[in-house]
PDB file of C-alpha atoms in Angstrom:
ATOM      1  CA  MET A  14      95.197  70.170  93.959  1.00 82.00           C
ATOM      2  CA  ASP A  15      91.808  70.040  95.634  1.00 84.00           C
ATOM      3  CA  SER A  16      91.422  67.408  98.333  1.00 77.00           C
ATOM      4  CA  SER A  17      88.032  66.316  96.959  1.00 78.00           C
ATOM      5  CA  THR A  18      89.564  65.156  93.647  1.00 80.00           C
ATOM      6  CA  LEU A  19      92.928  64.065  95.012  1.00 81.00           C
ATOM      7  CA  ARG A  20      92.923  60.423  93.900  1.00 78.00           C
ATOM      8  CA  TYR A  21      91.950  61.345  90.347  1.00 79.00           C
ATOM      9  CA  SER A  22      94.325  64.320  90.113  1.00 85.00           C
ATOM     10  CA  LEU A  23      97.459  62.529  91.324  1.00 84.00           C
ATOM     11  CA  ASP A  24      97.234  60.047  88.446  1.00 83.00           C
ATOM     12  CA  LEU A  25      97.292  62.915  85.930  1.00 82.00           C
ATOM     13  CA  VAL A  26     100.623  64.303  87.190  1.00 83.00           C
ATOM     14  CA  SER A  27     102.417  61.028  87.880  1.00 77.00           C
ATOM     15  CA  GLY A  28     104.511  61.350  84.719  1.00 70.00           C
ATOM     16  CA  ASN A  29     107.404  62.901  86.679  1.00 69.00           C
ATOM     17  CA  GLY A  30     107.919  59.609  88.507  1.00 71.00           C
ATOM     18  CA  TYR A  31     106.889  60.833  91.957  1.00 71.00           C
ATOM     19  CA  THR A  32     103.590  59.858  93.540  1.00 77.00           C
ATOM     20  CA  VAL A  33     102.045  58.787  96.842  1.00 84.00           C
ATOM     21  CA  SER A  34     100.929  55.308  97.828  1.00 84.00           C
ATOM     22  CA  GLY A  35      97.337  54.148  98.065  1.00 84.00           C
ATOM     23  CA  GLU A  36      97.455  54.228 101.865  1.00 89.00           C
ATOM     24  CA  GLN A  37      98.774  57.785 101.834  1.00 89.00           C
ATOM     25  CA  ARG A  38      96.068  58.875  99.391  1.00 88.00           C
ATOM     26  CA  ALA A  39      93.373  57.440 101.651  1.00 89.00           C
ATOM     27  CA  ALA A  40      94.924  59.120 104.693  1.00 92.00           C
ATOM     28  CA  LEU A  41      95.181  62.456 102.876  1.00 92.00           C
ATOM     29  CA  HIS A  42      91.597  62.281 101.648  1.00 89.00           C
ATOM     30  CA  THR A  43      90.340  61.854 105.220  1.00 91.00           C
ATOM     31  CA  SER A  44      92.728  64.147 107.087  1.00 93.00           C
ATOM     32  CA  LEU A  45      92.405  67.062 104.653  1.00 93.00           C
ATOM     33  CA  GLN A  46      88.620  67.013 105.033  1.00 91.00           C
ATOM     34  CA  LEU A  47      89.039  67.156 108.820  1.00 92.00           C
ATOM     35  CA  LEU A  48      91.606  69.927 108.390  1.00 92.00           C
ATOM     36  CA  LYS A  49      89.108  71.975 106.410  1.00 91.00           C
ATOM     37  CA  LYS A  50      86.464  71.552 109.109  1.00 92.00           C
ATOM     38  CA  ASN A  51      88.704  72.165 112.130  1.00 91.00           C
ATOM     39  CA  TYR A  52      90.469  75.247 110.747  1.00 90.00           C
ATOM     40  CA  ARG A  53      87.350  76.512 108.938  1.00 91.00           C
ATOM     41  CA  TYR A  54      89.076  76.886 105.604  1.00 92.00           C
ATOM     42  CA  THR A  55      87.099  77.555 102.452  1.00 92.00           C
ATOM     43  CA  ARG A  56      89.193  74.975 100.592  1.00 91.00           C
ATOM     44  CA  VAL A  57      92.052  72.667 101.475  1.00 94.00           C
ATOM     45  CA  LEU A  58      94.556  71.634  98.817  1.00 93.00           C
ATOM     46  CA  PHE A  59      97.265  69.008  98.766  1.00 94.00           C
ATOM     47  CA  TRP A  60     100.254  71.160  97.822  1.00 95.00           C
ATOM     48  CA  GLY A  61     102.887  68.436  97.478  1.00 93.00           C
ATOM     49  CA  LYS A  62     105.811  66.609  99.036  1.00 94.00           C
ATOM     50  CA  VAL A  63     109.324  67.833  99.862  1.00 96.00           C
ATOM     51  CA  LEU A  64     111.766  64.945  99.928  1.00 94.00           C
ATOM     52  CA  GLY A  65     114.043  64.564 102.945  1.00 94.00           C
ATOM     53  CA  LEU A  66     116.931  62.261 103.783  1.00 95.00           C
ATOM     54  CA  LYS A  67     115.203  60.761 106.840  1.00 94.00           C
ATOM     55  CA  GLN A  68     111.555  61.633 106.260  1.00 94.00           C
ATOM     56  CA  ASP A  69     109.476  63.418 103.614  1.00 95.00           C
ATOM     57  CA  TYR A  70     107.361  66.481 104.328  1.00 97.00           C
ATOM     58  CA  TYR A  71     103.765  66.372 103.056  1.00 96.00           C
ATOM     59  CA  ILE A  72     102.416  69.885 102.523  1.00 96.00           C
ATOM     60  CA  ALA A  73      98.790  71.064 102.619  1.00 96.00           C
ATOM     61  CA  GLN A  74      97.433  74.484 101.765  1.00 95.00           C
ATOM     62  CA  GLY A  75      94.427  76.070 103.459  1.00 94.00           C
ATOM     63  CA  LYS A  76      92.471  78.770 101.648  1.00 93.00           C
ATOM     64  CA  GLY A  77      90.307  81.530 103.118  1.00 91.00           C
ATOM     65  CA  GLU A  78      87.805  83.851 101.473  1.00 90.00           C
ATOM     66  CA  ASP A  79      90.526  85.497  99.362  1.00 91.00           C
ATOM     67  CA  GLU A  80      92.265  82.687  97.444  1.00 90.00           C
ATOM     68  CA  MET A  81      95.455  84.698  97.020  1.00 88.00           C
ATOM     69  CA  LYS A  82      95.903  86.488 100.352  1.00 89.00           C
ATOM     70  CA  ASP A  83      94.248  84.137 102.866  1.00 91.00           C
ATOM     71  CA  THR A  84      96.602  81.176 102.548  1.00 93.00           C
ATOM     72  CA  LYS A  85      98.181  78.986 105.216  1.00 95.00           C
ATOM     73  CA  PHE A  86     100.618  76.091 104.807  1.00 97.00           C
ATOM     74  CA  LEU A  87     100.797  72.982 106.972  1.00 96.00           C
ATOM     75  CA  TYR A  88     103.123  69.991 106.982  1.00 97.00           C
ATOM     76  CA  SER A  89     102.880  66.371 108.066  1.00 96.00           C
ATOM     77  CA  PHE A  90     105.029  63.239 108.122  1.00 95.00           C
ATOM     78  CA  ASN A  91     102.248  60.635 108.205  1.00 93.00           C
ATOM     79  CA  CYS A  92      99.514  62.429 106.206  1.00 92.00           C
ATOM     80  CA  MET A  93      97.323  62.474 109.335  1.00 93.00           C
ATOM     81  CA  GLU A  94      98.813  64.862 111.906  1.00 94.00           C
ATOM     82  CA  TRP A  95      99.342  68.408 110.599  1.00 95.00           C
ATOM     83  CA  HIS A  96     101.403  71.310 111.911  1.00 95.00           C
ATOM     84  CA  LEU A  97     101.192  74.946 110.832  1.00 95.00           C
ATOM     85  CA  LEU A  98     104.215  76.419 109.093  1.00 96.00           C
ATOM     86  CA  PRO A  99     105.284  79.907 110.215  1.00 94.00           C
ATOM     87  CA  PRO A 100     104.655  82.679 107.667  1.00 93.00           C
ATOM     88  CA  ALA A 101     107.743  83.489 105.623  1.00 92.00           C
ATOM     89  CA  ASP A 102     108.806  87.140 105.826  1.00 91.00           C
ATOM     90  CA  ALA A 103     111.674  88.947 104.115  1.00 91.00           C
ATOM     91  CA  ARG A 104     114.042  88.505 107.064  1.00 92.00           C
ATOM     92  CA  MET A 105     113.407  84.776 107.254  1.00 93.00           C
ATOM     93  CA  VAL A 106     113.981  84.417 103.505  1.00 93.00           C
ATOM     94  CA  GLY A 107     117.309  86.223 103.854  1.00 92.00           C
ATOM     95  CA  ASP A 108     118.466  84.103 106.793  1.00 92.00           C
ATOM     96  CA  VAL A 109     117.559  80.851 105.036  1.00 93.00           C
ATOM     97  CA  SER A 110     119.350  81.886 101.847  1.00 91.00           C
ATOM     98  CA  LYS A 111     122.546  82.525 103.852  1.00 89.00           C
ATOM     99  CA  ALA A 112     122.522  79.535 106.186  1.00 90.00           C
ATOM    100  CA  ALA A 113     120.660  76.613 104.583  1.00 89.00           C
ATOM    101  CA  ARG A 114     122.485  74.363 102.123  1.00 87.00           C
ATOM    102  CA  GLY A 115     122.023  70.900 100.633  1.00 90.00           C
ATOM    103  CA  ARG A 116     119.153  68.454 100.921  1.00 93.00           C
ATOM    104  CA  PHE A 117     116.410  68.565 103.522  1.00 96.00           C
ATOM    105  CA  VAL A 118     117.102  66.258 106.454  1.00 95.00           C
ATOM    106  CA  GLY A 119     113.522  65.510 107.455  1.00 94.00           C
ATOM    107  CA  ASP A 120     113.796  66.866 111.001  1.00 95.00           C
ATOM    108  CA  PRO A 121     111.995  70.188 111.718  1.00 95.00           C
ATOM    109  CA  SER A 122     114.311  70.915 114.657  1.00 94.00           C
ATOM    110  CA  HIS A 123     117.502  70.406 112.644  1.00 94.00           C
ATOM    111  CA  GLU A 124     119.564  73.584 112.755  1.00 93.00           C
ATOM    112  CA  TYR A 125     121.504  75.127 109.883  1.00 93.00           C
ATOM    113  CA  VAL A 126     124.398  77.442 110.718  1.00 90.00           C
ATOM    114  CA  GLN A 127     125.840  80.006 108.339  1.00 84.00           C
ATOM    115  CA  SER A 128     129.382  79.236 107.210  1.00 73.00           C
ATOM    116  CA  ARG A 129     131.782  82.069 107.962  1.00 63.00           C
ATOM    117  CA  LEU A 130     133.080  83.678 104.781  1.00 59.00           C
ATOM    118  CA  GLN A 131     136.714  84.532 104.230  1.00 53.00           C
ATOM    119  CA  GLY A 132     137.511  87.974 105.580  1.00 54.00           C
ATOM    120  CA  GLU A 133     134.630  88.086 108.060  1.00 58.00           C
ATOM    121  CA  GLU A 134     135.288  88.927 111.669  1.00 61.00           C
ATOM    122  CA  GLU A 135     135.519  85.921 113.971  1.00 63.00           C
ATOM    123  CA  ASP A 136     133.196  87.473 116.546  1.00 63.00           C
ATOM    124  CA  ALA A 137     130.467  88.143 113.961  1.00 66.00           C
ATOM    125  CA  PRO A 138     127.254  86.392 115.053  1.00 76.00           C
ATOM    126  CA  ALA A 139     126.449  83.316 112.972  1.00 80.00           C
ATOM    127  CA  ILE A 140     122.985  83.012 111.469  1.00 86.00           C
ATOM    128  CA  LYS A 141     121.055  79.933 112.597  1.00 89.00           C
ATOM    129  CA  VAL A 142     117.766  78.708 111.154  1.00 93.00           C
ATOM    130  CA  THR A 143     115.742  75.584 111.842  1.00 95.00           C
ATOM    131  CA  GLU A 144     114.616  73.272 109.073  1.00 96.00           C
ATOM    132  CA  GLU A 145     111.017  74.179 109.837  1.00 96.00           C
ATOM    133  CA  LYS A 146     111.771  77.776 108.861  1.00 96.00           C
ATOM    134  CA  ARG A 147     113.667  76.588 105.802  1.00 96.00           C
ATOM    135  CA  LEU A 148     110.645  74.508 104.799  1.00 97.00           C
ATOM    136  CA  ALA A 149     108.331  77.506 105.247  1.00 97.00           C
ATOM    137  CA  VAL A 150     110.558  79.684 103.046  1.00 96.00           C
ATOM    138  CA  THR A 151     110.999  76.995 100.383  1.00 97.00           C
ATOM    139  CA  VAL A 152     107.265  76.320 100.109  1.00 97.00           C
ATOM    140  CA  HIS A 153     106.578  80.064  99.992  1.00 96.00           C
ATOM    141  CA  LEU A 154     109.117  80.660  97.202  1.00 95.00           C
ATOM    142  CA  ILE A 155     107.946  77.716  95.104  1.00 96.00           C
ATOM    143  CA  ASP A 156     104.326  78.802  95.381  1.00 94.00           C
ATOM    144  CA  GLU A 157     105.301  82.414  94.677  1.00 92.00           C
ATOM    145  CA  GLU A 158     107.338  81.583  91.571  1.00 92.00           C
ATOM    146  CA  ALA A 159     105.731  78.492  90.067  1.00 93.00           C
ATOM    147  CA  SER A 160     101.998  78.269  90.871  1.00 94.00           C
ATOM    148  CA  VAL A 161      99.810  78.074  87.745  1.00 94.00           C
ATOM    149  CA  VAL A 162      96.090  78.454  86.975  1.00 95.00           C
ATOM    150  CA  PRO A 163      94.218  78.470  83.649  1.00 95.00           C
ATOM    151  CA  ARG A 164      92.849  81.786  82.404  1.00 91.00           C
ATOM    152  CA  GLY A 165      89.336  82.359  83.719  1.00 92.00           C
ATOM    153  CA  ALA A 166      89.555  79.918  86.636  1.00 93.00           C
ATOM    154  CA  PHE A 167      89.644  82.799  89.129  1.00 94.00           C
ATOM    155  CA  THR A 168      87.970  86.192  89.217  1.00 92.00           C
ATOM    156  CA  ARG A 169      88.712  89.405  91.067  1.00 89.00           C
ATOM    157  CA  THR A 170      85.776  91.257  92.584  1.00 88.00           C
ATOM    158  CA  PRO A 171      85.507  95.071  92.471  1.00 86.00           C
ATOM    159  CA  HIS A 172      86.732  95.043  96.080  1.00 86.00           C
ATOM    160  CA  GLY A 173      89.908  93.222  95.051  1.00 85.00           C
ATOM    161  CA  ARG A 174      89.047  89.804  96.484  1.00 90.00           C
ATOM    162  CA  VAL A 175      90.239  86.833  94.425  1.00 91.00           C
ATOM    163  CA  GLN A 176      87.797  83.909  94.302  1.00 91.00           C
ATOM    164  CA  ALA A 177      87.309  80.729  92.303  1.00 91.00           C
ATOM    165  CA  ASN A 178      85.149  81.256  89.217  1.00 92.00           C
ATOM    166  CA  ARG A 179      82.171  78.928  89.606  1.00 90.00           C
ATOM    167  CA  SER A 180      81.187  79.408  85.963  1.00 92.00           C
ATOM    168  CA  PHE A 181      84.585  78.296  84.655  1.00 93.00           C
ATOM    169  CA  GLU A 182      84.065  75.329  82.336  1.00 93.00           C
ATOM    170  CA  GLY A 183      87.647  74.868  81.193  1.00 94.00           C
ATOM    171  CA  LEU A 184      89.756  75.952  78.243  1.00 94.00           C
ATOM    172  CA  SER A 185      89.113  74.609  74.797  1.00 94.00           C
ATOM    173  CA  HIS A 186      91.545  72.076  73.357  1.00 93.00           C
ATOM    174  CA  ALA A 187      92.986  74.753  71.072  1.00 93.00           C
ATOM    175  CA  ASP A 188      93.465  77.260  73.923  1.00 93.00           C
ATOM    176  CA  ALA A 189      95.016  74.618  76.170  1.00 94.00           C
ATOM    177  CA  GLU A 190      97.910  74.283  73.718  1.00 92.00           C
ATOM    178  CA  LYS A 191      98.941  77.932  74.174  1.00 92.00           C
ATOM    179  CA  LEU A 192     101.060  79.077  77.110  1.00 92.00           C
ATOM    180  CA  ASP A 193      99.387  82.523  76.937  1.00 90.00           C
ATOM    181  CA  ASN A 194      96.207  81.032  78.393  1.00 92.00           C
ATOM    182  CA  PHE A 195      97.873  79.979  81.637  1.00 94.00           C
ATOM    183  CA  LEU A 196      98.533  82.490  84.390  1.00 92.00           C
ATOM    184  CA  HIS A 197     100.966  82.792  87.277  1.00 90.00           C
ATOM    185  CA  PHE A 198      98.914  82.714  90.495  1.00 92.00           C
ATOM    186  CA  ALA A 199     100.860  85.389  92.369  1.00 88.00           C
ATOM    187  CA  LYS A 200     100.987  89.160  92.634  1.00 86.00           C
ATOM    188  CA  PRO A 201     101.465  90.432  89.046  1.00 83.00           C
ATOM    189  CA  LYS A 202     104.750  92.066  88.081  1.00 78.00           C
ATOM    190  CA  LYS A 203     104.646  92.256  84.276  1.00 66.00           C
ATOM    191  CA  LEU A 204     100.987  93.239  83.859  1.00 61.00           C
ATOM    192  CA  LYS A 205     101.483  96.878  84.841  1.00 59.00           C
ATOM    193  CA  LYS A 206     104.334  97.219  82.328  1.00 56.00           C
ATOM    194  CA  LYS A 207     102.184  96.301  79.327  1.00 57.00           C
ATOM    195  CA  PHE A 208     101.288  98.941  76.770  1.00 46.00           C
ATOM    196  CA  ILE A 209      97.848 100.557  76.867  1.00 50.00           C
ATOM    197  CA  LEU A 210      96.842  98.854  73.620  1.00 45.00           C
ATOM    198  CA  GLU A 211      97.719  95.462  75.113  1.00 54.00           C
ATOM    199  CA  LEU A 212      95.716  96.166  78.256  1.00 54.00           C
ATOM    200  CA  ALA A 213      92.703  97.188  76.167  1.00 56.00           C
ATOM    201  CA  ASP A 214      92.210  93.577  75.048  1.00 61.00           C
ATOM    202  CA  LEU A 215      92.205  92.226  78.608  1.00 72.00           C
ATOM    203  CA  ASP A 216      89.245  91.620  80.889  1.00 71.00           C
ATOM    204  CA  PRO A 217      90.105  93.117  84.308  1.00 76.00           C
ATOM    205  CA  ALA A 218      87.887  90.564  86.059  1.00 80.00           C
ATOM    206  CA  ILE A 219      89.970  87.572  84.909  1.00 84.00           C
ATOM    207  CA  ASP A 220      93.160  89.069  83.409  1.00 82.00           C
ATOM    208  CA  PHE A 221      94.669  90.384  86.642  1.00 84.00           C
ATOM    209  CA  LEU A 222      97.615  87.954  86.700  1.00 87.00           C
ATOM    210  CA  ASP A 223     100.815  87.614  84.665  1.00 87.00           C
ATOM    211  CA  SER A 224     100.855  85.183  81.772  1.00 87.00           C
ATOM    212  CA  LEU A 225     103.415  82.367  81.819  1.00 90.00           C
ATOM    213  CA  SER A 226     104.628  83.478  78.402  1.00 85.00           C
ATOM    214  CA  ASP A 227     105.873  86.745  79.994  1.00 82.00           C
ATOM    215  CA  HIS A 228     108.187  84.999  82.450  1.00 80.00           C
ATOM    216  CA  ILE A 229     111.936  85.547  82.285  1.00 78.00           C
ATOM    217  CA  PRO A 230     113.949  83.567  81.397  1.00 78.00           C
ATOM    218  CA  ASN A 231     111.826  82.542  78.456  1.00 82.00           C
ATOM    219  CA  GLY A 232     111.552  78.775  78.183  1.00 85.00           C
ATOM    220  CA  GLN A 233     111.261  77.904  81.876  1.00 90.00           C
ATOM    221  CA  TRP A 234     107.895  76.199  81.299  1.00 93.00           C
ATOM    222  CA  SER A 235     107.321  72.919  79.453  1.00 93.00           C
ATOM    223  CA  LEU A 236     103.781  72.445  78.086  1.00 94.00           C
ATOM    224  CA  GLN A 237     102.728  69.013  76.854  1.00 92.00           C
ATOM    225  CA  LEU A 238      99.510  67.197  76.029  1.00 91.00           C
ATOM    226  CA  GLU A 239      99.395  63.754  77.622  1.00 88.00           C
ATOM    227  CA  ASN A 240      97.003  60.794  77.961  1.00 85.00           C
ATOM    228  CA  ALA A 241      96.103  60.853  74.261  1.00 84.00           C
ATOM    229  CA  SER A 242      95.921  64.675  74.328  1.00 85.00           C
ATOM    230  CA  SER A 243      93.157  64.552  76.949  1.00 89.00           C
ATOM    231  CA  VAL A 244      95.088  66.493  79.608  1.00 93.00           C
ATOM    232  CA  CYS A 245      97.404  69.506  79.436  1.00 95.00           C
ATOM    233  CA  VAL A 246     100.485  69.233  81.663  1.00 94.00           C
ATOM    234  CA  ILE A 247     102.854  72.123  82.398  1.00 95.00           C
ATOM    235  CA  ARG A 248     106.125  71.543  84.244  1.00 94.00           C
ATOM    236  CA  SER A 249     108.416  74.134  85.762  1.00 94.00           C
ATOM    237  CA  LEU A 250     112.073  73.840  84.800  1.00 93.00           C
ATOM    238  CA  LEU A 251     113.029  76.370  87.476  1.00 93.00           C
ATOM    239  CA  TRP A 252     111.563  74.318  90.327  1.00 94.00           C
ATOM    240  CA  LEU A 253     111.898  70.750  89.104  1.00 93.00           C
ATOM    241  CA  GLY A 254     109.005  68.740  90.470  1.00 92.00           C
ATOM    242  CA  MET A 255     106.309  71.422  90.141  1.00 94.00           C
ATOM    243  CA  THR A 256     103.632  70.034  87.811  1.00 94.00           C
ATOM    244  CA  PHE A 257     100.344  71.626  86.748  1.00 95.00           C
ATOM    245  CA  TYR A 258      97.488  69.860  84.986  1.00 94.00           C
ATOM    246  CA  HIS A 259      94.260  70.923  83.285  1.00 95.00           C
ATOM    247  CA  VAL A 260      91.645  68.770  81.576  1.00 94.00           C
ATOM    248  CA  PRO A 261      90.299  70.838  78.633  1.00 94.00           C
ATOM    249  CA  MET A 262      86.531  71.457  78.485  1.00 94.00           C
ATOM    250  CA  THR A 263      86.246  70.721  82.223  1.00 94.00           C
ATOM    251  CA  PRO A 264      86.931  72.813  85.355  1.00 93.00           C
ATOM    252  CA  GLN A 265      89.495  70.245  86.524  1.00 93.00           C
ATOM    253  CA  HIS A 266      92.887  71.839  87.175  1.00 94.00           C
ATOM    254  CA  GLY A 267      95.554  71.976  89.851  1.00 93.00           C
ATOM    255  CA  TYR A 268      99.240  71.700  90.601  1.00 94.00           C
ATOM    256  CA  VAL A 269     101.467  69.698  92.890  1.00 94.00           C
ATOM    257  CA  TYR A 270     105.144  69.856  93.841  1.00 95.00           C
ATOM    258  CA  MET A 271     107.177  66.724  94.491  1.00 93.00           C
ATOM    259  CA  GLY A 272     110.894  67.350  94.686  1.00 93.00           C
ATOM    260  CA  ASP A 273     113.904  67.970  96.881  1.00 93.00           C
ATOM    261  CA  GLY A 274     113.124  71.659  97.460  1.00 94.00           C
ATOM    262  CA  CYS A 275     116.213  72.898  95.604  1.00 93.00           C
ATOM    263  CA  LYS A 276     115.977  75.557  92.911  1.00 93.00           C
ATOM    264  CA  ASN A 277     117.450  74.805  89.486  1.00 92.00           C
ATOM    265  CA  LEU A 278     120.014  77.611  89.380  1.00 87.00           C
ATOM    266  CA  ASP A 279     121.566  76.179  86.206  1.00 88.00           C
ATOM    267  CA  LEU A 280     118.436  76.881  84.147  1.00 87.00           C
ATOM    268  CA  PRO A 281     119.803  80.005  82.333  1.00 80.00           C
ATOM    269  CA  PHE A 282     122.723  77.918  81.067  1.00 82.00           C
ATOM    270  CA  MET A 283     120.447  75.079  79.936  1.00 79.00           C
ATOM    271  CA  LEU A 284     118.173  77.202  77.707  1.00 70.00           C
TER     272      LEU A 284
END
């Protein structure tokens, strides 16, 4: 969620029980503005909070000219001092999936060591990853699999650059009740598999992302109207703690994650 509307936005997604204190909101409002100026980002968003046993990680997201490609993540413990997270590549994702287990500790230097499986050679090198790398991979995966935007909020230029749509005035109340009108803000996977007749009804300038209704398994998103039907709230059941909001008939929208950073692997059995 955008740092300029942080205090207002956090109240709209507080239904999951997690929030930040008034002091932390004030600190975030100031530090994120300084972050935007110092790093010369186009926008700075408060991405969320990953809960740790000792300390919690507060995550910010810096955006460049291309909202999808030019993205950096930063973390903080006190909402004032920020540190860049390393970019998550395929090798790092693989190492973290093998070595990291359980809850986050809250110490970036904490080291996870891969448990040796039965039948493996004793002299096989063990995989070691720091919690900072685990945090980078977790944030990357959550944003890759559960980020949401309303249809029309972003446009793609003829050169392929994704930018915020300044003329976006929000979905109507009727459209906000349909999951088809909310898109997954990541590289599309299902869009290219649609039939030609389905693609004919789409606007390539705004319909360049996958719809949430196309996600598998079906039912991993919970859409509800809250605050006397004045705000649309979508929650991810795959990454518990990821919450998206949109106020119909206004450009106000955003998402925030507040959870333990663990994926709900039991979801297919719960549907």
